[in-house]
Amino acid sequence: MDINICITGAAGDGVKEAGELCAKLFSELGYYAFVYQEYQSRIRGGHNASIVRVSDKPVHSHRKYYDLLVCLEDYVYRIHEPYVRGDIIYDTKFSCEKGGIGIPMTEIVKEANEPMIFRNAASLGAIAAYYSIDFGVLEDVFVRTFGEKAKDDVVISKAAYDHFLEHHQAKMSVERVGERREVVAGSKAIAEGLIAAGLEYYYAYPMTPASPILHYIIKKRRDIIAYQPESEIAAVNMAIGSAFAGKRSATGTSGGGFALMSESIGMAGMAEVPLLIIEAQRVGPSTGMATYHAQDDLNFVLYPSHGEFPLVVASPYTIEDAYKLSAELMNLAWKYQTPAILLTDKHLVESLQTAELHGAEIEETEIVRSSDGVMKRYELTESGVSRYAVPPAIAKFNSNEHTEYGITTDSAEVRKAMHDKRVRKEKLILEDVRGKGYVEYFKGKEAVVTWGSTFGALYEVVEELGYRLIVIRYLRPLVLPELEKAKVVECNRTGQLAGLLESRGVRVERVLKWDGRPFTPEELREVLG
């Protein structure tokens, strides 16, 4: 079984929640699910869509064409009509131009004396009936999600469910195929990965699509301090301040907010303070298309600040990998006392998927907490890594060039020695990540290389088209397999990963998309086939 359902309406119709609940409905029966969220930067009105793909095999992306369109507004129908390959379920408050299955969702909600946002519950009742799923399964999903507050959703969805079966035939019968699977958002995976690696403080100024990470930590983990300061500059400096005190911390933002953090990243590099930043890409430059997908920030993130200093940049390619890589980068930042950046994207952070989170853990590092007098915080060592000291130990941190004791200096000899010490860490970092710098799938005639969430759609078509798939995880330091040529698939206009490969002597062919939407398997089959 492989079905693709689009639920669409206006902002304020509860479309995003309906998509998540729809995925849970099928995952309750043991199916795999993937949910792609598309929405405009509006609180009310406009156009929202949640595309839910369900299969009895693992899925990592949505499909372009719909087997079922559930439509809550007439004008959004016209946006999605070209992609419909199956049936349409619509609210009878309007007439559907091409016909379909009308359900009086608005009337049902009015009779229940509830606000119109409850039409999403009615739409789920209709979906359950369309696929002949026992209503008790949907009721369990509501109760598991909302607890005692689920009562009104259950009443409204049951009314829509009964209306459907009284007036229409179910399309197909979806049976249980296994035990319930968890549906996980990318934002949750990142947050839980940070927590598994010992996160104690998280600072962020709201910016789509990174905001859900902040929201998740605030709602779910009261033992972790999550704080929204007045700006991204304050957020990154608070994260540095917490690390100075020996507390594992992180901050998250998107491109515009990351630009504001630039100077502080250099400060952390010079002062050798562990700093982890989550950079969730969206369409730029400037505000761009704030709620749409892109992989535009790679070149910027690889060189985010002035001067030379060790930096780790890595990008997760699945929701499970987002969990592991968040923890890996937190551990690397502390192990080497240097900034690290998790470069992800809107499509990964805001999508949901059936997933199991495992494989992340904290790697403890030695922290000096007492000293006899001022210690050599920046002691010259063969590895370049000095002992990390926090109060009440007496250690001086300094963003000017400094001596081993942290005292400002402009000595030519000291400058050269300290700069060499910091850069020596890059060799260790490279050796540390060499075995996990990329992953490979399939054996094929030619290599296709990608990064980030673009993996999802590629994975589905690469094997059938006879390619070898290489997914880059660590972008700085960059670790590549032996390659002479490759097709590089990414979501930006110039081919930023392709440029990196060219700098290593690889002959590349660019396969690019930059319209704010991720690739679908159908699109890739057409351009790679």
Short mmCIF file of C-alpha atoms in Angstrom, two decimals:
data_model
loop_
_atom_site.label_atom_id
_atom_site.label_comp_id
_atom_site.label_asym_id
_atom_site.label_seq_id
_atom_site.Cartn_x
_atom_site.Cartn_y
_atom_site.Cartn_z
CA MET A 1 0.00 0.00 0.00
CA ASP A 2 1.24 3.49 -0.84
CA ILE A 3 -1.25 6.38 -0.59
CA ASN A 4 -0.73 10.14 -0.69
CA ILE A 5 -3.36 12.32 1.04
CA CYS A 6 -3.45 16.13 0.89
CA ILE A 7 -5.44 18.04 3.52
CA THR A 8 -5.75 21.69 2.60
CA GLY A 9 -7.45 24.83 3.83
CA ALA A 10 -6.64 28.26 5.23
CA ALA A 11 -4.35 29.21 8.08
CA GLY A 12 -6.54 28.84 11.17
CA ASP A 13 -8.30 25.71 9.86
CA GLY A 14 -6.02 23.38 11.82
CA VAL A 15 -4.53 21.86 8.67
CA LYS A 16 -1.10 21.15 10.18
CA GLU A 17 -2.64 19.38 13.16
CA ALA A 18 -4.93 17.41 10.86
CA GLY A 19 -1.90 16.17 8.91
CA GLU A 20 -0.13 15.04 12.05
CA LEU A 21 -3.25 13.29 13.37
CA CYS A 22 -3.82 11.63 9.99
CA ALA A 23 -0.29 10.21 10.10
CA LYS A 24 -0.94 8.97 13.64
CA LEU A 25 -4.19 7.34 12.49
CA PHE A 26 -2.34 5.11 10.02
CA SER A 27 0.75 4.61 12.19
CA GLU A 28 -1.61 3.37 14.91
CA LEU A 29 -2.27 0.44 12.55
CA GLY A 30 1.44 -0.20 12.00
CA TYR A 31 1.97 1.75 8.76
CA TYR A 32 4.88 4.05 7.95
CA ALA A 33 4.04 7.71 7.36
CA PHE A 34 5.66 10.95 6.20
CA VAL A 35 4.07 14.41 6.50
CA TYR A 36 5.11 17.47 4.47
CA GLN A 37 3.80 20.82 5.73
CA GLU A 38 3.37 23.77 3.36
CA TYR A 39 1.98 27.06 4.65
CA GLN A 40 2.19 30.78 4.17
CA SER A 41 3.48 33.25 6.74
CA ARG A 42 -0.02 34.21 7.90
CA ILE A 43 -1.99 33.66 11.11
CA ARG A 44 -5.35 33.54 9.31
CA GLY A 45 -6.38 32.97 5.69
CA GLY A 46 -4.04 32.21 2.83
CA HIS A 47 -3.30 28.65 1.93
CA ASN A 48 -2.07 25.73 4.06
CA ALA A 49 -1.51 22.13 3.02
CA SER A 50 -0.46 19.01 4.85
CA ILE A 51 0.52 16.12 2.57
CA VAL A 52 0.46 12.74 4.30
CA ARG A 53 2.04 9.74 2.64
CA VAL A 54 1.30 6.30 4.10
CA SER A 55 2.88 2.99 3.14
CA ASP A 56 3.52 -0.50 4.42
CA LYS A 57 7.21 0.17 3.62
CA PRO A 58 9.41 2.94 5.07
CA VAL A 59 8.88 6.31 3.34
CA HIS A 60 11.12 9.39 3.54
CA SER A 61 9.17 11.88 1.40
CA HIS A 62 5.75 12.86 0.12
CA ARG A 63 4.66 12.31 -3.46
CA LYS A 64 3.70 15.01 -5.97
CA TYR A 65 0.27 13.61 -6.88
CA TYR A 66 -2.60 12.92 -4.50
CA ASP A 67 -4.73 9.80 -4.16
CA LEU A 68 -7.12 11.81 -1.97
CA LEU A 69 -7.61 15.58 -1.58
CA VAL A 70 -9.47 16.79 1.52
CA CYS A 71 -10.47 20.39 0.91
CA LEU A 72 -11.80 22.84 3.50
CA GLU A 73 -11.95 26.00 1.32
CA ASP A 74 -13.02 26.51 -2.30
CA TYR A 75 -10.09 28.70 -3.37
CA VAL A 76 -7.44 26.25 -2.13
CA TYR A 77 -9.09 23.57 -4.25
CA ARG A 78 -8.04 25.44 -7.38
CA ILE A 79 -4.39 25.44 -6.19
CA HIS A 80 -4.31 21.68 -5.69
CA GLU A 81 -6.65 20.42 -8.41
CA PRO A 82 -3.80 19.81 -10.94
CA TYR A 83 -2.25 17.25 -8.58
CA VAL A 84 -5.38 15.18 -7.86
CA ARG A 85 -5.26 11.63 -9.23
CA GLY A 86 -8.00 10.20 -7.02
CA ASP A 87 -11.03 11.37 -5.02
CA ILE A 88 -11.91 14.67 -3.37
CA ILE A 89 -13.60 15.11 0.01
CA TYR A 90 -14.86 18.66 0.57
CA ASP A 91 -16.87 20.74 3.01
CA THR A 92 -20.35 21.29 1.56
CA LYS A 93 -20.27 24.95 2.61
CA PHE A 94 -19.08 25.39 -1.00
CA SER A 95 -19.65 23.58 -4.29
CA CYS A 96 -16.71 21.60 -5.66
CA GLU A 97 -16.31 22.34 -9.38
CA LYS A 98 -15.29 18.79 -10.32
CA GLY A 99 -17.62 17.02 -7.89
CA GLY A 100 -16.42 14.71 -5.16
CA ILE A 101 -17.60 13.52 -1.76
CA GLY A 102 -19.34 16.33 0.10
CA ILE A 103 -19.37 16.23 3.92
CA PRO A 104 -21.25 18.98 5.82
CA MET A 105 -18.28 19.75 8.06
CA THR A 106 -19.31 23.31 8.82
CA GLU A 107 -22.86 22.23 9.74
CA ILE A 108 -21.56 19.44 11.98
CA VAL A 109 -19.31 21.87 13.86
CA LYS A 110 -22.12 24.42 14.20
CA GLU A 111 -24.46 21.78 15.63
CA ALA A 112 -21.77 20.91 18.19
CA ASN A 113 -21.50 24.63 19.03
CA GLU A 114 -17.73 24.60 18.52
CA PRO A 115 -15.42 27.02 16.63
CA MET A 116 -14.69 26.34 12.96
CA ILE A 117 -11.17 25.06 13.70
CA PHE A 118 -12.90 21.80 14.69
CA ARG A 119 -13.55 21.12 11.01
CA ASN A 120 -10.14 19.41 11.05
CA ALA A 121 -11.67 16.78 13.35
CA ALA A 122 -14.55 16.37 10.89
CA SER A 123 -12.08 15.90 8.04
CA LEU A 124 -10.31 13.14 9.98
CA GLY A 125 -13.62 11.37 10.60
CA ALA A 126 -14.27 11.45 6.84
CA ILE A 127 -10.76 10.11 6.07
CA ALA A 128 -11.21 7.23 8.54
CA ALA A 129 -14.52 6.31 6.93
CA TYR A 130 -13.10 6.63 3.38
CA TYR A 131 -10.46 4.01 4.24
CA SER A 132 -12.91 1.92 6.32
CA ILE A 133 -10.85 2.28 9.49
CA ASP A 134 -12.68 1.37 12.70
CA PHE A 135 -13.68 4.60 14.46
CA GLY A 136 -12.21 3.35 17.71
CA VAL A 137 -8.74 3.66 16.19
CA LEU A 138 -9.29 7.36 15.47
CA GLU A 139 -10.78 7.89 18.92
CA ASP A 140 -7.66 6.36 20.47
CA VAL A 141 -5.51 8.77 18.45
CA PHE A 142 -7.46 11.78 19.73
CA VAL A 143 -7.33 10.59 23.34
CA ARG A 144 -3.63 9.75 23.16
CA THR A 145 -2.92 13.20 21.70
CA PHE A 146 -5.25 15.47 23.67
CA GLY A 147 -6.18 13.48 26.77
CA GLU A 148 -9.39 14.68 28.45
CA LYS A 149 -9.68 17.55 25.96
CA ALA A 150 -10.31 15.05 23.15
CA LYS A 151 -14.05 14.77 23.88
CA ASP A 152 -15.21 17.46 21.44
CA ASP A 153 -12.91 16.19 18.65
CA VAL A 154 -14.30 12.69 19.12
CA VAL A 155 -17.94 13.87 18.92
CA ILE A 156 -17.39 15.92 15.76
CA SER A 157 -15.23 13.35 13.96
CA LYS A 158 -17.80 10.61 14.77
CA ALA A 159 -20.59 12.69 13.25
CA ALA A 160 -18.57 13.14 10.04
CA TYR A 161 -17.61 9.44 10.07
CA ASP A 162 -21.26 8.36 10.35
CA HIS A 163 -22.42 10.85 7.71
CA PHE A 164 -19.85 9.49 5.25
CA LEU A 165 -20.89 5.87 5.71
CA GLU A 166 -24.61 6.73 5.49
CA HIS A 167 -24.21 8.44 2.11
CA HIS A 168 -21.09 6.98 0.48
CA GLN A 169 -19.11 3.79 -0.01
CA ALA A 170 -15.70 3.37 1.58
CA LYS A 171 -12.93 3.47 -1.03
CA MET A 172 -10.80 0.71 0.43
CA SER A 173 -10.33 -1.22 3.63
CA VAL A 174 -7.13 -0.48 5.50
CA GLU A 175 -6.28 -3.28 7.90
CA ARG A 176 -3.82 -3.40 10.76
CA VAL A 177 -0.36 -4.52 9.61
CA GLY A 178 1.59 -4.22 12.84
CA GLU A 179 2.09 -2.48 16.15
CA ARG A 180 1.69 1.27 16.56
CA ARG A 181 4.61 3.37 15.33
CA GLU A 182 5.73 6.73 16.72
CA VAL A 183 5.29 9.83 14.55
CA VAL A 184 8.17 12.23 15.18
CA ALA A 185 8.77 15.80 14.00
CA GLY A 186 12.25 16.86 12.94
CA SER A 187 12.19 19.62 15.57
CA LYS A 188 11.53 17.03 18.29
CA ALA A 189 14.36 14.82 17.04
CA ILE A 190 16.83 17.72 17.20
CA ALA A 191 15.65 18.77 20.67
CA GLU A 192 15.82 15.22 22.03
CA GLY A 193 19.29 14.77 20.52
CA LEU A 194 20.50 17.90 22.31
CA ILE A 195 18.93 16.67 25.55
CA ALA A 196 20.55 13.23 25.18
CA ALA A 197 23.92 15.01 24.89
CA GLY A 198 23.39 16.85 28.16
CA LEU A 199 21.64 20.09 27.13
CA GLU A 200 20.95 22.28 30.15
CA TYR A 201 20.21 25.70 28.60
CA TYR A 202 18.58 26.57 25.28
CA TYR A 203 18.29 30.17 24.08
CA ALA A 204 16.45 31.29 20.95
CA TYR A 205 14.68 34.26 19.44
CA PRO A 206 11.68 33.02 17.42
CA MET A 207 12.42 32.49 13.75
CA THR A 208 10.78 30.04 11.38
CA PRO A 209 11.56 27.18 10.91
CA ALA A 210 13.78 26.86 14.01
CA SER A 211 11.10 27.98 16.48
CA PRO A 212 9.49 24.54 17.02
CA ILE A 213 12.72 23.38 18.72
CA LEU A 214 12.31 26.12 21.34
CA HIS A 215 8.61 25.36 21.71
CA TYR A 216 9.23 21.63 22.21
CA ILE A 217 11.85 22.14 24.91
CA ILE A 218 9.64 24.64 26.76
CA LYS A 219 6.62 22.32 26.70
CA LYS A 220 8.28 18.97 27.32
CA ARG A 221 11.32 19.47 29.51
CA ARG A 222 10.87 21.62 32.59
CA ASP A 223 14.25 20.52 33.92
CA ILE A 224 15.95 22.43 31.08
CA ILE A 225 16.07 26.22 30.99
CA ALA A 226 14.65 27.43 27.68
CA TYR A 227 14.65 31.20 27.34
CA GLN A 228 13.64 33.71 24.67
CA PRO A 229 15.80 36.85 24.94
CA GLU A 230 15.38 40.09 22.99
CA SER A 231 17.38 39.08 19.90
CA GLU A 232 19.52 36.44 18.25
CA ILE A 233 22.63 38.34 19.37
CA ALA A 234 21.52 37.99 22.98
CA ALA A 235 20.66 34.31 22.44
CA VAL A 236 24.08 33.32 21.11
CA ASN A 237 25.89 35.33 23.77
CA MET A 238 23.79 33.70 26.50
CA ALA A 239 24.74 30.28 25.12
CA ILE A 240 28.40 31.30 25.26
CA GLY A 241 27.93 32.62 28.79
CA SER A 242 26.39 29.35 29.96
CA ALA A 243 29.26 27.38 28.45
CA PHE A 244 31.69 29.71 30.24
CA ALA A 245 29.98 28.57 33.45
CA GLY A 246 30.34 24.91 32.47
CA LYS A 247 26.76 24.32 31.33
CA ARG A 248 25.95 22.57 28.08
CA SER A 249 23.92 25.02 26.01
CA ALA A 250 22.74 25.68 22.47
CA THR A 251 20.90 28.23 20.38
CA GLY A 252 18.80 27.93 17.23
CA THR A 253 17.78 30.23 14.39
CA SER A 254 17.48 30.55 10.62
CA GLY A 255 19.55 32.50 8.06
CA GLY A 256 18.73 36.07 9.09
CA GLY A 257 19.23 35.35 12.78
CA PHE A 258 22.41 33.44 12.03
CA ALA A 259 23.77 36.56 10.29
CA LEU A 260 23.33 38.46 13.55
CA MET A 261 25.29 35.78 15.42
CA SER A 262 28.32 36.14 13.17
CA GLU A 263 30.59 38.19 15.44
CA SER A 264 29.83 36.04 18.48
CA ILE A 265 30.80 32.89 16.57
CA GLY A 266 34.24 34.40 16.02
CA MET A 267 34.40 35.33 19.70
CA ALA A 268 33.70 31.72 20.70
CA GLY A 269 36.37 30.60 18.24
CA MET A 270 39.04 32.88 19.70
CA ALA A 271 37.99 32.34 23.33
CA GLU A 272 37.73 28.56 22.71
CA VAL A 273 34.25 28.25 24.21
CA PRO A 274 31.98 25.34 23.20
CA LEU A 275 29.09 26.72 21.14
CA LEU A 276 26.37 24.79 19.31
CA ILE A 277 24.09 26.61 16.85
CA ILE A 278 21.14 25.04 15.03
CA GLU A 279 20.75 26.78 11.66
CA ALA A 280 17.44 25.78 9.99
CA GLN A 281 17.50 27.04 6.41
CA ARG A 282 14.60 28.73 4.64
CA VAL A 283 14.30 30.72 1.43
CA GLY A 284 16.53 33.83 1.49
CA PRO A 285 18.08 36.31 1.24
CA SER A 286 16.60 38.60 3.89
CA THR A 287 13.08 37.50 4.87
CA GLY A 288 12.75 35.73 1.52
CA MET A 289 9.88 33.26 1.74
CA ALA A 290 9.91 32.75 5.48
CA THR A 291 7.98 29.47 5.61
CA TYR A 292 9.42 27.73 2.56
CA HIS A 293 12.26 25.28 2.02
CA ALA A 294 15.78 25.94 0.73
CA GLN A 295 19.39 24.80 1.05
CA ASP A 296 20.80 28.26 0.35
CA ASP A 297 23.01 28.88 3.39
CA LEU A 298 25.82 26.34 2.98
CA ASN A 299 28.50 28.77 1.76
CA PHE A 300 27.55 31.29 4.46
CA VAL A 301 27.63 28.77 7.30
CA LEU A 302 30.97 27.28 6.24
CA TYR A 303 32.62 30.69 6.73
CA PRO A 304 30.40 32.54 9.24
CA SER A 305 32.88 34.90 10.85
CA HIS A 306 36.16 36.72 10.33
CA GLY A 307 39.51 35.19 11.13
CA GLU A 308 40.61 31.57 11.14
CA PHE A 309 39.48 29.08 13.77
CA PRO A 310 38.32 25.46 13.97
CA LEU A 311 34.66 24.99 13.10
CA VAL A 312 32.44 21.93 12.68
CA VAL A 313 29.50 22.04 10.25
CA ALA A 314 27.27 19.02 9.69
CA SER A 315 23.84 18.38 8.20
CA PRO A 316 21.37 15.61 9.13
CA TYR A 317 19.62 13.80 6.28
CA THR A 318 16.74 12.08 8.10
CA ILE A 319 14.75 12.67 11.28
CA GLU A 320 16.57 9.77 12.96
CA ASP A 321 19.90 11.25 11.89
CA ALA A 322 18.88 14.67 13.21
CA TYR A 323 18.62 13.08 16.65
CA LYS A 324 22.06 11.47 16.46
CA LEU A 325 23.86 14.35 14.79
CA SER A 326 22.58 16.96 17.26
CA ALA A 327 24.19 14.95 20.03
CA GLU A 328 27.37 14.33 18.03
CA LEU A 329 27.88 18.05 17.46
CA MET A 330 27.21 18.95 21.09
CA ASN A 331 29.86 16.43 22.12
CA LEU A 332 32.35 17.66 19.51
CA ALA A 333 31.86 21.31 20.52
CA TRP A 334 32.76 20.42 24.12
CA LYS A 335 35.52 17.97 23.27
CA TYR A 336 37.37 20.53 21.11
CA GLN A 337 36.11 23.76 22.78
CA THR A 338 35.02 25.32 19.51
CA PRO A 339 31.85 26.34 17.64
CA ALA A 340 29.77 23.68 15.89
CA ILE A 341 26.79 24.23 13.60
CA LEU A 342 23.97 21.83 12.81
CA LEU A 343 22.88 22.96 9.34
CA THR A 344 19.39 21.66 8.68
CA ASP A 345 16.42 22.88 6.66
CA LYS A 346 12.73 23.66 6.84
CA HIS A 347 11.73 20.42 5.13
CA LEU A 348 13.45 18.31 7.78
CA VAL A 349 12.61 20.41 10.86
CA GLU A 350 8.88 20.79 10.17
CA SER A 351 8.12 17.44 8.54
CA LEU A 352 6.97 14.41 10.52
CA GLN A 353 7.79 10.78 10.01
CA THR A 354 7.37 7.44 11.70
CA ALA A 355 10.74 7.09 13.38
CA GLU A 356 12.62 5.55 16.29
CA LEU A 357 15.10 7.79 18.06
CA HIS A 358 18.17 6.00 19.35
CA GLY A 359 21.95 6.17 19.19
CA ALA A 360 22.53 9.55 20.88
CA GLU A 361 24.37 9.95 24.16
CA ILE A 362 26.50 12.34 26.13
CA GLU A 363 30.29 12.12 25.96
CA GLU A 364 31.54 13.64 29.18
CA THR A 365 34.55 15.94 29.01
CA GLU A 366 36.87 16.88 31.85
CA ILE A 367 36.08 20.27 33.35
CA VAL A 368 38.41 21.89 35.89
CA ARG A 369 36.35 23.49 38.64
CA SER A 370 39.04 24.54 41.14
CA SER A 371 42.58 25.85 40.87
CA ASP A 372 45.45 27.20 42.94
CA GLY A 373 45.66 30.71 41.57
CA VAL A 374 45.26 31.63 37.90
CA MET A 375 45.61 28.55 35.68
CA LYS A 376 46.86 28.23 32.13
CA ARG A 377 43.45 28.21 30.48
CA TYR A 378 45.10 28.27 27.05
CA GLU A 379 48.08 26.05 27.77
CA LEU A 380 49.99 25.15 24.62
CA THR A 381 49.51 21.44 24.01
CA GLU A 382 50.51 19.07 21.26
CA SER A 383 46.88 18.38 20.38
CA GLY A 384 45.82 22.03 20.60
CA VAL A 385 43.20 21.17 23.24
CA SER A 386 43.76 22.83 26.64
CA ARG A 387 42.05 21.98 29.93
CA TYR A 388 38.57 23.56 30.13
CA ALA A 389 38.09 25.46 33.36
CA VAL A 390 34.99 27.12 34.80
CA PRO A 391 34.32 29.12 37.98
CA PRO A 392 35.19 28.83 40.81
CA ALA A 393 38.47 27.83 39.13
CA ILE A 394 40.39 31.01 38.28
CA ALA A 395 40.68 31.02 34.50
CA LYS A 396 40.60 33.97 32.14
CA PHE A 397 38.71 33.75 28.84
CA ASN A 398 39.67 36.32 26.24
CA SER A 399 38.44 37.15 22.72
CA ASN A 400 41.60 39.19 22.08
CA GLU A 401 44.73 37.30 21.22
CA HIS A 402 46.11 36.12 24.53
CA THR A 403 48.81 34.28 26.42
CA GLU A 404 48.43 30.84 27.96
CA TYR A 405 46.99 32.60 31.03
CA GLY A 406 44.41 34.48 28.97
CA ILE A 407 46.16 37.84 29.17
CA THR A 408 45.80 40.09 26.10
CA THR A 409 48.92 40.34 23.98
CA ASP A 410 50.13 41.52 20.57
CA SER A 411 53.39 39.59 20.75
CA ALA A 412 54.23 38.18 17.34
CA GLU A 413 55.62 34.97 18.84
CA VAL A 414 52.65 34.38 21.13
CA ARG A 415 50.19 35.18 18.36
CA LYS A 416 51.75 32.60 16.07
CA ALA A 417 51.93 29.95 18.80
CA MET A 418 48.32 30.47 19.91
CA HIS A 419 46.95 30.55 16.37
CA ASP A 420 48.81 27.33 15.55
CA LYS A 421 47.47 25.74 18.76
CA ARG A 422 43.85 26.46 17.85
CA VAL A 423 44.21 25.30 14.26
CA ARG A 424 45.91 22.05 15.36
CA LYS A 425 42.51 20.92 16.63
CA GLU A 426 41.23 20.74 13.06
CA LYS A 427 43.35 17.64 12.37
CA LEU A 428 41.88 15.87 15.41
CA ILE A 429 38.34 16.84 14.45
CA LEU A 430 38.87 15.45 10.97
CA GLU A 431 40.09 12.12 12.34
CA ASP A 432 37.14 12.07 14.75
CA VAL A 433 34.48 12.45 12.05
CA ARG A 434 36.21 10.63 9.18
CA GLY A 435 34.19 7.45 9.64
CA LYS A 436 30.84 9.25 9.77
CA GLY A 437 31.40 12.06 7.29
CA TYR A 438 29.11 10.53 4.65
CA VAL A 439 26.84 7.54 4.09
CA GLU A 440 26.45 5.46 0.95
CA TYR A 441 23.53 3.48 -0.46
CA PHE A 442 23.34 1.12 -3.43
CA LYS A 443 25.88 0.20 -6.08
CA GLY A 444 25.40 1.98 -9.38
CA LYS A 445 26.94 3.10 -12.62
CA GLU A 446 27.33 6.70 -11.49
CA ALA A 447 27.28 8.58 -8.19
CA VAL A 448 24.51 10.92 -7.09
CA VAL A 449 25.57 13.15 -4.20
CA THR A 450 23.27 15.17 -1.95
CA TRP A 451 22.90 16.58 1.57
CA GLY A 452 20.14 17.37 4.06
CA SER A 453 16.50 16.43 3.58
CA THR A 454 16.89 16.12 -0.21
CA PHE A 455 17.98 12.58 0.63
CA GLY A 456 14.34 11.55 1.24
CA ALA A 457 13.06 11.89 -2.32
CA LEU A 458 16.36 10.74 -3.85
CA TYR A 459 16.53 7.54 -1.83
CA GLU A 460 13.30 6.38 -3.40
CA VAL A 461 14.41 6.66 -7.02
CA VAL A 462 18.19 6.20 -7.06
CA GLU A 463 18.25 2.42 -6.87
CA GLU A 464 15.63 1.90 -9.58
CA LEU A 465 17.56 4.28 -11.88
CA GLY A 466 20.82 2.41 -11.30
CA TYR A 467 22.78 5.05 -9.38
CA ARG A 468 25.01 4.96 -6.31
CA LEU A 469 23.80 7.41 -3.61
CA ILE A 470 26.21 9.37 -1.41
CA VAL A 471 24.87 11.63 1.36
CA ILE A 472 27.26 14.13 2.91
CA ARG A 473 26.87 14.57 6.70
CA TYR A 474 30.00 16.51 7.65
CA LEU A 475 30.53 19.56 5.46
CA ARG A 476 33.42 21.04 7.49
CA PRO A 477 35.66 19.15 7.71
CA LEU A 478 34.47 17.71 4.41
CA VAL A 479 34.94 13.97 4.07
CA LEU A 480 34.42 12.46 0.61
CA PRO A 481 34.76 8.96 -0.87
CA GLU A 482 36.84 8.38 -3.98
CA LEU A 483 34.98 10.24 -6.73
CA GLU A 484 35.84 11.36 -10.26
CA LYS A 485 32.41 12.64 -11.26
CA ALA A 486 28.92 12.89 -9.81
CA LYS A 487 25.47 14.35 -10.22
CA VAL A 488 24.88 16.70 -7.28
CA VAL A 489 21.26 17.23 -6.23
CA GLU A 490 20.37 20.13 -3.90
CA CYS A 491 17.83 22.92 -3.37
CA ASN A 492 19.64 26.13 -4.31
CA ARG A 493 20.27 28.14 -7.49
CA THR A 494 24.05 27.83 -7.88
CA GLY A 495 24.93 24.37 -6.59
CA GLN A 496 26.77 25.14 -3.37
CA LEU A 497 27.64 21.52 -2.47
CA ALA A 498 28.56 20.97 -6.12
CA GLY A 499 31.06 23.84 -5.79
CA LEU A 500 32.65 22.17 -2.78
CA LEU A 501 33.09 18.94 -4.75
CA GLU A 502 34.57 20.83 -7.68
CA SER A 503 37.13 22.36 -5.31
CA ARG A 504 38.20 18.77 -4.56
CA GLY A 505 38.62 17.94 -8.23
CA VAL A 506 35.30 16.15 -8.78
CA ARG A 507 33.58 16.75 -12.12
CA VAL A 508 29.95 17.55 -11.31
CA GLU A 509 26.60 17.86 -13.03
CA ARG A 510 24.19 20.08 -11.11
CA VAL A 511 20.56 19.02 -10.51
CA LEU A 512 18.98 21.98 -8.72
CA LYS A 513 15.64 23.31 -7.50
CA TRP A 514 15.10 26.72 -5.94
CA ASP A 515 11.32 27.43 -5.97
CA GLY A 516 10.85 27.02 -2.21
CA ARG A 517 9.61 23.42 -2.43
CA PRO A 518 11.57 20.21 -1.86
CA PHE A 519 12.08 17.68 -4.63
CA THR A 520 9.51 14.92 -5.00
CA PRO A 521 10.40 11.42 -6.25
CA GLU A 522 8.42 12.05 -9.45
CA GLU A 523 10.47 15.16 -10.28
CA LEU A 524 13.77 13.38 -9.65
CA ARG A 525 12.74 10.34 -11.68
CA GLU A 526 12.11 12.72 -14.59
CA VAL A 527 15.45 14.60 -14.42
CA LEU A 528 17.68 11.64 -13.50
CA GLY A 529 16.01 8.90 -15.51
#
